Tab-separated table of C-alpha atoms in Angstrom:
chain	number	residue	atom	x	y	z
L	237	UNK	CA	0.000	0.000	0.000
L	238	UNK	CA	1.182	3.539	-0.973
L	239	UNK	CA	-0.248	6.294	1.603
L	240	UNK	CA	-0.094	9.441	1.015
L	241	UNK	CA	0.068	12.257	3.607
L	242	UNK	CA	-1.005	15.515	2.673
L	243	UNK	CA	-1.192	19.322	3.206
L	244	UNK	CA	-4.067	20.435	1.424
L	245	UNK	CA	-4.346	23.214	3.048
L	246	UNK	CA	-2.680	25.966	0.382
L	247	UNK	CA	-3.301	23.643	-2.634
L	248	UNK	CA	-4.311	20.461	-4.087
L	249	UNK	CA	-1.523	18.496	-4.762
L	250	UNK	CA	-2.334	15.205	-2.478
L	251	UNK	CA	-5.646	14.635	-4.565
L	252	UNK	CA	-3.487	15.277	-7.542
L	253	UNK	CA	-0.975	12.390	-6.464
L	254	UNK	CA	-3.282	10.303	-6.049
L	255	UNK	CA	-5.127	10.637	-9.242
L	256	UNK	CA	-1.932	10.455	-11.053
L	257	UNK	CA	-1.367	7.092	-8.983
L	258	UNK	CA	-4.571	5.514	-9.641
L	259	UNK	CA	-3.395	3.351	-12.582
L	260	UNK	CA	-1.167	1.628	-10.262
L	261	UNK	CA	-1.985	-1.942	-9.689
L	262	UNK	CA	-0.636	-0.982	-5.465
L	263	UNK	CA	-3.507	0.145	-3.377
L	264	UNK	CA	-3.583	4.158	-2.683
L	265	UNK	CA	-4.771	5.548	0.091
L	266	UNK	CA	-5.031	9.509	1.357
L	267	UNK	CA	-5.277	11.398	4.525
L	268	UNK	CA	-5.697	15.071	4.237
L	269	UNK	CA	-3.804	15.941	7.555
L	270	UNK	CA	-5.268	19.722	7.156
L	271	UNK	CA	-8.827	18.164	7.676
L	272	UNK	CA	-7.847	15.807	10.811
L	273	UNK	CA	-7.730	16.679	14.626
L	274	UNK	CA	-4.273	16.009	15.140
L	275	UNK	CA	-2.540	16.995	18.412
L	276	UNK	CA	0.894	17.916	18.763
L	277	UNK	CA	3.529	15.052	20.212
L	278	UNK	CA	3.579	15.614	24.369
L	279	UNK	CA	6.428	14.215	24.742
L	280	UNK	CA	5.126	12.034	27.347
L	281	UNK	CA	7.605	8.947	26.716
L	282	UNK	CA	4.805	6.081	26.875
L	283	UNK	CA	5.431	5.335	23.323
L	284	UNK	CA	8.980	4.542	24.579
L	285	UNK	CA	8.375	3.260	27.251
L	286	UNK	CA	5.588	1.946	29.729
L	287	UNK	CA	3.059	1.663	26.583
L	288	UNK	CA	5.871	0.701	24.202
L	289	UNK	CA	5.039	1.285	20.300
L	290	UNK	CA	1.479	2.799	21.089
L	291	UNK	CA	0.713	6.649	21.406
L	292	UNK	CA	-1.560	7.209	23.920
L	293	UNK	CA	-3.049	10.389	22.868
L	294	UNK	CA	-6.752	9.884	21.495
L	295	UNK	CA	-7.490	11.765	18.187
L	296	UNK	CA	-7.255	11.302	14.369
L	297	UNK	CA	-3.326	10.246	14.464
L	298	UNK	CA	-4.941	6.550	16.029
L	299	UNK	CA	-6.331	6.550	11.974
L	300	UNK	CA	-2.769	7.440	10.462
L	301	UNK	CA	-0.643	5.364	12.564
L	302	UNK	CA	-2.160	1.421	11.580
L	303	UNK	CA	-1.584	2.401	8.153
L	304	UNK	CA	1.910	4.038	8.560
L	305	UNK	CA	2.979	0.519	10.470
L	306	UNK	CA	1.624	-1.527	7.095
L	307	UNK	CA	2.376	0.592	4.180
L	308	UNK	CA	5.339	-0.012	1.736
L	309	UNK	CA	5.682	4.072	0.396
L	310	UNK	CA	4.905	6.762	3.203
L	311	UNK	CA	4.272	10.120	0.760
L	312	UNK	CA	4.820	13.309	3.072
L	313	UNK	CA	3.202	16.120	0.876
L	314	UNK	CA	3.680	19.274	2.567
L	315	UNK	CA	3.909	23.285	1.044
L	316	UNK	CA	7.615	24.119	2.013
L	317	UNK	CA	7.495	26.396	5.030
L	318	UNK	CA	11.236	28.151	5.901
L	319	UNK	CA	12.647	25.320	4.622
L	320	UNK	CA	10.459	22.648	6.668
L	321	UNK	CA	7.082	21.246	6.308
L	322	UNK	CA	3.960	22.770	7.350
L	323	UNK	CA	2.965	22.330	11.341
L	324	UNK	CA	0.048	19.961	10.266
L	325	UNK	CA	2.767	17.397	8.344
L	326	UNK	CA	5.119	18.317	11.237
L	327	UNK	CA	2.378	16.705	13.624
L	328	UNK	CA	2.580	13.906	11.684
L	329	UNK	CA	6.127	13.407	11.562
L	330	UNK	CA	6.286	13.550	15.424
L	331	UNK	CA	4.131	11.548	16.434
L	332	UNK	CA	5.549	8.805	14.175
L	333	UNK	CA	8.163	8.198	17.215
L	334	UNK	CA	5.524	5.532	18.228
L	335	UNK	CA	6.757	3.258	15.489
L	336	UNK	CA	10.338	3.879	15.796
L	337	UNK	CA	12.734	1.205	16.900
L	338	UNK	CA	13.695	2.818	20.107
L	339	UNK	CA	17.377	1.377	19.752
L	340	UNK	CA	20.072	2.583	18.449
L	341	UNK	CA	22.558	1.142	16.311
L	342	UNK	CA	25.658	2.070	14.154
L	343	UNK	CA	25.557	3.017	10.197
L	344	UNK	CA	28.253	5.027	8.298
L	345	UNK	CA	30.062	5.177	11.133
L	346	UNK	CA	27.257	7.438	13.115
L	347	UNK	CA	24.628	5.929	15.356
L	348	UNK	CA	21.393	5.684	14.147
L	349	UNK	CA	18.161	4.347	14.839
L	350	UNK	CA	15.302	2.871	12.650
L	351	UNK	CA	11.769	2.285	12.136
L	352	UNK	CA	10.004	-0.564	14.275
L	353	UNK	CA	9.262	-2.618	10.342
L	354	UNK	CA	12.343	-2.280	8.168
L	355	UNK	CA	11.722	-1.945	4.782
L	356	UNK	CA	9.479	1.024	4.483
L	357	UNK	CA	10.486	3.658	1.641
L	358	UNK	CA	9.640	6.917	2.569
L	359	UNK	CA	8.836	10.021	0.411
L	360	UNK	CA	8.976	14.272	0.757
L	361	UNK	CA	6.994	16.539	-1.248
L	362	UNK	CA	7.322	19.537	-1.272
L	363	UNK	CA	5.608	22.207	-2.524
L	364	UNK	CA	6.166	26.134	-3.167
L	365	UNK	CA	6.140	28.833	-6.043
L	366	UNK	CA	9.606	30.900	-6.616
L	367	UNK	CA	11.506	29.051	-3.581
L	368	UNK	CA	15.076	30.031	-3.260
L	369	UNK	CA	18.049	28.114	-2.694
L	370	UNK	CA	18.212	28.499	0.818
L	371	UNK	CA	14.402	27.099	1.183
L	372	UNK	CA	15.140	24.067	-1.501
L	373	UNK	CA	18.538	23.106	0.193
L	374	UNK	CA	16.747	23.076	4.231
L	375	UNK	CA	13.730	20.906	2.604
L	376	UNK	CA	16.696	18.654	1.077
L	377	UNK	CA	18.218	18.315	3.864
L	378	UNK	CA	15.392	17.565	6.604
L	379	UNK	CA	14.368	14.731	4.542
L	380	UNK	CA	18.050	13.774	3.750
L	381	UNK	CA	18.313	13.636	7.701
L	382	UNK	CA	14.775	11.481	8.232
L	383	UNK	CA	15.899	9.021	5.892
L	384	UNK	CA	19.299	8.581	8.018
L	385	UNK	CA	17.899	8.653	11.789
L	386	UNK	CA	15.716	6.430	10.398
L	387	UNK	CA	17.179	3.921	8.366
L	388	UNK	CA	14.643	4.439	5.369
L	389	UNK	CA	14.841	4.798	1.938
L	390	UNK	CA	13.274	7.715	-0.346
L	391	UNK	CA	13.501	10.670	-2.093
L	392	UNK	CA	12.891	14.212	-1.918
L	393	UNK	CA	10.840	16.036	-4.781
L	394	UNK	CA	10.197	20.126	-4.722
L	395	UNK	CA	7.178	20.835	-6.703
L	396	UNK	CA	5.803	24.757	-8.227
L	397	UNK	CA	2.527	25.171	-9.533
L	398	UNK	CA	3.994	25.475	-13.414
L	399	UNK	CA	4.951	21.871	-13.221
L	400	UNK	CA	3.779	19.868	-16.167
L	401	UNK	CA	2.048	16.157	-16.416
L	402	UNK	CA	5.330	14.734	-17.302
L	403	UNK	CA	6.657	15.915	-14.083
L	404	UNK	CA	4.400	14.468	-12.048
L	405	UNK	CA	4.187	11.111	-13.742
L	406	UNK	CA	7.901	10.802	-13.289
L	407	UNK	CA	7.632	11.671	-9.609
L	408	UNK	CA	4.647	8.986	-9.387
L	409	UNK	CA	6.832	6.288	-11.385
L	410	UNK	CA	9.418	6.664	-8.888
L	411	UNK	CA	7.122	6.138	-6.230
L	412	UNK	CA	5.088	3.080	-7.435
L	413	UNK	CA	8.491	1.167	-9.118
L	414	UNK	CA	10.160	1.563	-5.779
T	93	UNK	CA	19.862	45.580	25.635
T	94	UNK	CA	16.803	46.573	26.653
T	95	UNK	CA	15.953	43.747	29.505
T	96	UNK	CA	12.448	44.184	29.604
T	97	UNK	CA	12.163	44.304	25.994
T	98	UNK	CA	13.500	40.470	26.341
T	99	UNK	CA	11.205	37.436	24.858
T	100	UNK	CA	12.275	33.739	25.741
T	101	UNK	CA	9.902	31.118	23.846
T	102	UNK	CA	10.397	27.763	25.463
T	103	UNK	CA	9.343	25.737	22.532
T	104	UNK	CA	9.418	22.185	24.169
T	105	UNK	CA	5.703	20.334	25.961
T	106	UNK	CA	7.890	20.143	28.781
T	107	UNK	CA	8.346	23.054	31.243
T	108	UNK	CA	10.920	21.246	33.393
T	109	UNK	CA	13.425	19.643	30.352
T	110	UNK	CA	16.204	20.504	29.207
T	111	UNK	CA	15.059	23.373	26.705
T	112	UNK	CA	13.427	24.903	29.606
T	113	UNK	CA	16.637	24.562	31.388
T	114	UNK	CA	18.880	26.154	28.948
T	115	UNK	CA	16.169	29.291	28.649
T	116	UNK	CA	16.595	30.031	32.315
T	117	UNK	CA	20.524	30.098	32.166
T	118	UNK	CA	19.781	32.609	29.448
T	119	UNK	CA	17.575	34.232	31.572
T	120	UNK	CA	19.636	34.785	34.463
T	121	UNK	CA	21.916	37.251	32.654
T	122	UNK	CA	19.733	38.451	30.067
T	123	UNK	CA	16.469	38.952	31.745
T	124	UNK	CA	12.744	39.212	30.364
T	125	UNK	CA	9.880	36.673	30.222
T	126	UNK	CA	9.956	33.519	29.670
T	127	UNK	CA	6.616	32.235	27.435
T	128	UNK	CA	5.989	28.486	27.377
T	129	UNK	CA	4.813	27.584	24.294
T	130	UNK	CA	0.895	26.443	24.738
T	131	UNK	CA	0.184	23.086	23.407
T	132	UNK	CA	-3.914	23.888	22.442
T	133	UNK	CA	-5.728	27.048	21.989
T	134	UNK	CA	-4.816	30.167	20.247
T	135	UNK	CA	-1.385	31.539	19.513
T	136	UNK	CA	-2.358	35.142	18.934
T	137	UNK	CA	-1.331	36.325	22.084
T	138	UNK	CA	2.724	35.227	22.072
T	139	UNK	CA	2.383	36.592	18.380
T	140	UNK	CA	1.614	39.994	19.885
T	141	UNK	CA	4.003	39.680	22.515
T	142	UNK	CA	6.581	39.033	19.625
T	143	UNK	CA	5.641	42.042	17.779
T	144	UNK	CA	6.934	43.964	20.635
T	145	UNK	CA	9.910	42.046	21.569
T	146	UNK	CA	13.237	43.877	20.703
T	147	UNK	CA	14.994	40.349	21.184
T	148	UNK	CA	13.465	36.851	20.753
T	149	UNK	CA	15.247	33.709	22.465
T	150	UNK	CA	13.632	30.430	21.024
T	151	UNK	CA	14.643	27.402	22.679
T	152	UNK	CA	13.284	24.287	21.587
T	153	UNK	CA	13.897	20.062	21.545
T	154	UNK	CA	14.394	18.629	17.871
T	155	UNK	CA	11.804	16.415	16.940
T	156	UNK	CA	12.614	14.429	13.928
T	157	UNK	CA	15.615	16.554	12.843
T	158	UNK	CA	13.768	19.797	13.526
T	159	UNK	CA	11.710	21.708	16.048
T	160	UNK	CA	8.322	20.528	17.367
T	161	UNK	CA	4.924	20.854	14.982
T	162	UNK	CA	3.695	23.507	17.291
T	163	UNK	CA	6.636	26.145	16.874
T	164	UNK	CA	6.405	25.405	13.482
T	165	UNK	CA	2.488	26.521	13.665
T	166	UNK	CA	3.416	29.628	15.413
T	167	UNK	CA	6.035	30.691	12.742
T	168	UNK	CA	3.360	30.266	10.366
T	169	UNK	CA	1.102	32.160	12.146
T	170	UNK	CA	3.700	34.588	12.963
T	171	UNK	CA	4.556	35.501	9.383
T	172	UNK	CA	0.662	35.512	8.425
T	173	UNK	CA	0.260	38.070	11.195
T	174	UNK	CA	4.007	40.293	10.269
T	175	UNK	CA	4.292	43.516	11.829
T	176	UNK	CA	7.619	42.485	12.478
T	177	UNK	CA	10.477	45.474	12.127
T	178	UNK	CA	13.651	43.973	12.905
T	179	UNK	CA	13.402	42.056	16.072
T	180	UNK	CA	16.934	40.330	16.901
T	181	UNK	CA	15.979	36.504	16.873
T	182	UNK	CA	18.226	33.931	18.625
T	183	UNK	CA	17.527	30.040	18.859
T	184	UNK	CA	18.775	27.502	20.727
T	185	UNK	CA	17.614	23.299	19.763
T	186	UNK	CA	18.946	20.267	21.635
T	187	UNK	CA	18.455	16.570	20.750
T	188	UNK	CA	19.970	13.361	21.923
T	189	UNK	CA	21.939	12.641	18.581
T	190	UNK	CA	25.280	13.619	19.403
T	191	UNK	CA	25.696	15.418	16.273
T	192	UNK	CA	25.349	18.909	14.769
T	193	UNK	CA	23.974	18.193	11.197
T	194	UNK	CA	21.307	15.798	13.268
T	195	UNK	CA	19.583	19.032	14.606
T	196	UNK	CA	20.686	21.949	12.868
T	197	UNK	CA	17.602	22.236	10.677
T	198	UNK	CA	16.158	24.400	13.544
T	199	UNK	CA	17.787	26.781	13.673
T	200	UNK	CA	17.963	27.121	9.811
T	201	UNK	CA	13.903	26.708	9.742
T	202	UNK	CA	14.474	29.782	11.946
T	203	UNK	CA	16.800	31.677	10.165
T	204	UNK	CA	14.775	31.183	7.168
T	205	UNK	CA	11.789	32.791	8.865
T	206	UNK	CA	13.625	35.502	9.792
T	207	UNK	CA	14.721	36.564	6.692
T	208	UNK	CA	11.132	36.243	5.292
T	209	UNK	CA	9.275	38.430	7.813
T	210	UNK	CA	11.567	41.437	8.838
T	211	UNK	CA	12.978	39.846	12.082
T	212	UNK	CA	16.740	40.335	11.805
T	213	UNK	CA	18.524	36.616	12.671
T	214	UNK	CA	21.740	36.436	14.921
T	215	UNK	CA	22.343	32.657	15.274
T	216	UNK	CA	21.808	30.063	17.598
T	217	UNK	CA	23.686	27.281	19.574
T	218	UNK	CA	23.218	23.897	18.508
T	219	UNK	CA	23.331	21.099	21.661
T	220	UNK	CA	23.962	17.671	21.275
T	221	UNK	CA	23.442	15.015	24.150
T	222	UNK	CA	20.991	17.284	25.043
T	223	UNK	CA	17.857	15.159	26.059
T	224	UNK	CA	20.420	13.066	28.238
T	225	UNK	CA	20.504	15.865	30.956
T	226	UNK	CA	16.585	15.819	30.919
T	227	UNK	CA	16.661	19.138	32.217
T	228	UNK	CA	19.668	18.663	34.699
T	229	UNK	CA	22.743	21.958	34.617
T	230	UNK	CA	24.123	22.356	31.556
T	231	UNK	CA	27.651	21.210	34.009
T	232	UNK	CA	25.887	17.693	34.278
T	233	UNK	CA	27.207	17.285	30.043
T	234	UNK	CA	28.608	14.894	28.922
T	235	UNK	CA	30.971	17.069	27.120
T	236	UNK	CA	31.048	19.870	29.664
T	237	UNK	CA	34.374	21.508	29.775
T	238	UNK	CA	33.454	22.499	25.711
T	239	UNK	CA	30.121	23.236	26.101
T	240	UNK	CA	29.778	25.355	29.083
T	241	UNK	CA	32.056	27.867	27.975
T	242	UNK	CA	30.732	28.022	24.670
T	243	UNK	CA	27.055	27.953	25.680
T	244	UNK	CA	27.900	30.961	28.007
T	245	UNK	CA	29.706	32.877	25.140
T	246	UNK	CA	26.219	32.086	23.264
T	247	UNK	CA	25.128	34.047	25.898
T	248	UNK	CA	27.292	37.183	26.497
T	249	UNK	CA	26.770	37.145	22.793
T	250	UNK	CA	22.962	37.823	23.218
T	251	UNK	CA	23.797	40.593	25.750
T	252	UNK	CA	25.890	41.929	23.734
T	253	UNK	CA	23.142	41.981	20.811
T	254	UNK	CA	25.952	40.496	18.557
T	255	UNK	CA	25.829	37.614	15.738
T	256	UNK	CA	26.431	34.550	17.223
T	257	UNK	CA	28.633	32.020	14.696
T	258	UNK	CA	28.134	28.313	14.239
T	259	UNK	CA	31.508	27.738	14.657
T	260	UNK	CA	30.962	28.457	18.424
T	261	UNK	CA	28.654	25.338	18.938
T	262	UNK	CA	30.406	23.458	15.850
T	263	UNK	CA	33.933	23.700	17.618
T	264	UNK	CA	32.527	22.661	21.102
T	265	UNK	CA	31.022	19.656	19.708
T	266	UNK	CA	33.218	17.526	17.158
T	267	UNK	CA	31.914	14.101	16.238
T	268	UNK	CA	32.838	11.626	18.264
T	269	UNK	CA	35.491	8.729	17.186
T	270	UNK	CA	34.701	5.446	16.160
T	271	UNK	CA	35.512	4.036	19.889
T	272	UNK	CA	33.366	6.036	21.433
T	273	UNK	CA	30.835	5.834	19.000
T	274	UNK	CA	30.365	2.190	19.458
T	275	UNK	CA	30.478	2.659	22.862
T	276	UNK	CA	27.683	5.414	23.379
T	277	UNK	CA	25.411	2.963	20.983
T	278	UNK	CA	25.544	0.013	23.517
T	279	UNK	CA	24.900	2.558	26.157
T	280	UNK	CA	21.561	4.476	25.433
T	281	UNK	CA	20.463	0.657	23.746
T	282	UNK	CA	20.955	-0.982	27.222
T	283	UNK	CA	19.479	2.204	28.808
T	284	UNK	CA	16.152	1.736	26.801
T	285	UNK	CA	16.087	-1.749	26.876
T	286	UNK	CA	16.019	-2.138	30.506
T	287	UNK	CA	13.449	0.753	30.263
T	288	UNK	CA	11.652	-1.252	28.098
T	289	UNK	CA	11.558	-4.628	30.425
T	290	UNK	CA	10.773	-2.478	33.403
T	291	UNK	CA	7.393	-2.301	32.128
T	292	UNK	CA	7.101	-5.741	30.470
T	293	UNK	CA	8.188	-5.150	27.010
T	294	UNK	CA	10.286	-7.151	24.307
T	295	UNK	CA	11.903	-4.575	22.471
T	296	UNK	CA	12.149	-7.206	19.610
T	297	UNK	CA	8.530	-8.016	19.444
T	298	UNK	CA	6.630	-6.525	16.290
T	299	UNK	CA	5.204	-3.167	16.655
T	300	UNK	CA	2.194	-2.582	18.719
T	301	UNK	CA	0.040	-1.353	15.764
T	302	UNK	CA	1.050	-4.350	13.475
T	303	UNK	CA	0.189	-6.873	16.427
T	304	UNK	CA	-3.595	-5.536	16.672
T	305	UNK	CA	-4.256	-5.273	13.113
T	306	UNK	CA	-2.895	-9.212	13.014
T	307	UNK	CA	-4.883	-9.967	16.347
T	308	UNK	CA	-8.257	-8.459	14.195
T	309	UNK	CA	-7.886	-10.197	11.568
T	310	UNK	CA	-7.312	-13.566	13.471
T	311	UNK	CA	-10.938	-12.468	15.359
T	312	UNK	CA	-12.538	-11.230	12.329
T	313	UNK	CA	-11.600	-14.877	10.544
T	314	UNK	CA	-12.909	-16.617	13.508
């Protein structure tokens, strides 16, 4: 399963994906995280500790997190916001620490930890008209440093509102060949 | 410096960690008010109080590589609300990754937003290790004899209403060697693994979310 993530919030671009994805034999599915009552990680520990893997905080992340434990491609689709994604992605991302392996190992010579199911690939969109370098290169480099802590692969794609058809079906072909 | 025109944004859900921590030491030579980030409601009311801040400390955990979803929120709402005219913005992020590069998005994220709405940036102090001291003196680190001086230059720095440089925190903080990285791995894993059996857990069993959705479909087949 391919799930997709999005900020709708200052565009359309998750329904987009996943139109653009519906020819794919893998199943889609699509959260707006914009339209869901997300609260923000409260660093509480439980996940980590005395309720180990589980988030205890009650709201719509309970809906994300089955799926983010199952799928094959996690799609993060976010407008680029000083160089980071939006606070409702950001939610997202956080509380994801529930279904991180919470030990740490050694890769490239740095420790690093992982995700509780190896073998998840793991996707960044982002999205923004007339971005400079400085925004482009902090986007690239978040995601560069999610994939490392967490011992994923994936890619990073930066998407304006003048991008053509044949954009976007390359970004989707990398997705669904992965 | 104006001390009462002072603004310290403790950016972390935890009033008594260590972003909290580092905020007071601030505090104690800079002065002002320190603002703990609310986790619900509206934000309105630390915009304001930003608005007429002549100097804005945020300090802040990193969450996956960056700061937490709610500072982010505020920046947004921040720059939607702008009246900003060259506030002096400082930030400070701490993580448990012993690295620079690990958490340094932060402060870039905030450098970024700087530049964007009129706020005038003048650096920030990268900690690694940091979640170890769980709020504890900075003279509890690990790597103390580098990183108090430095984190107090940080400081003198802000009083000084001077650019702080990366190389400050960079140069207090090189990676560590091979040695010690294979040591400090075996550490924190046997410090949350026997965290982990405290309460009952087998750190290699499958994830607690995978488990259910395998326990309902063994009921739903039944």
């Amino acid at each position: 399963m391919i799930l997709i993530i999005s900020d709708d919030n200052r565009g359309n671009w998750g329904p987009t994906l996943e139109e653009a994805m519906h020819l794919s034999e893998t199943e889609i599915v699509r959260f707006s995280a914009d339209a869901l009552q997300i609260k923000p990680c409260a660093a509480c520990n439980s996940c980590s500790g005395k309720t180990f893997g589980r988030c205890i905080i009650q709201d719509d992340m309970q809906l994300l997190l089955p799926k983010i434990a199952v799928c094959r491609s996690l799609v993060l689709v976010s407008p680029v916001v000083f160089g980071s994604v939006s606070h409702h992605i950001k939610k997202v991302m956080d509380r994801m620490a529930a279904l991180g392996d919470p030990r740490y190992r050694v890769k490239d010579g740095e420790i690093v930890k992982g995700m509780s199911r190896v073998g998840m690939n793991y996707y960044m969109v982002g999205i923004g008209d007339n971005l400079n370098e400085a925004e482009c290169s902090a986007f690239l480099h978040l995601h560069q440093e999610n994939r490392k802590i967490m011992s994923v692969k994936g890619q990073t794609f930066i998407l304006d509102s003048r991008l053509n058809r044949v954009s976007l079906n390359n970004i989707v072909q990398e997705i669904i060949h992965e | 410096m104006n001390k009462s025109n002072i603004m310290l944004i403790c950016a972390s859900p935890r009033h008594k960690g260590t972003s909290a921590m580092l905020l007071e030491r601030v505090q104690v030579v800079t002065g002002g008010k320190i603002f703990f980030l609310p986790q619900r409601g509206s934000l309105d009311e630390l915009v304001l109080a930003m608005q007429k801040a002549g100097t804005i400390i945020i300090s802040g955990p990193c969450y996956i590589n960056t700061y937490p979803a709610r500072l982010i929120e505020l920046l947004e709402l921040a720059s939607i609300k702008g009246n900003f005219s060259g506030q002096k913005l400082y930030g400070i992020i701490n993580g448990g990754m012993p690295y620079i590069h690990t958490h340094q998005h932060g402060l870039i994220c905030l450098k970024l937003f700087a530049e964007q709405n009129h706020l005038s940036w003048q650096g920030g102090f990268v900690l690694g290790i940091g979640a170890m001291l769980d709020g504890k003196p900075l003279e509890k680190h690990m790597n103390r004899k580098r990183i108090v001086p430095a984190f107090d230059k940080f400081i003198r720095n802000i009083v000084e209403g001077v650019q702080s440089p990366n190389s400050l925190y960079e140069e207090a903080q090189p990676p560590p060697g091979k040695l010690t990285t294979r040591i400090f791995t075996k550490f924190l894993t046997f410090l949350v693994v026997n965290n982990l059996k405290k309460y009952g857990h087998d750190p290699e069993a499958p994830n607690y979310y995978l488990r259910k959705q395998e326990e309902d479909k063994i009921n739903g087949s039944h």
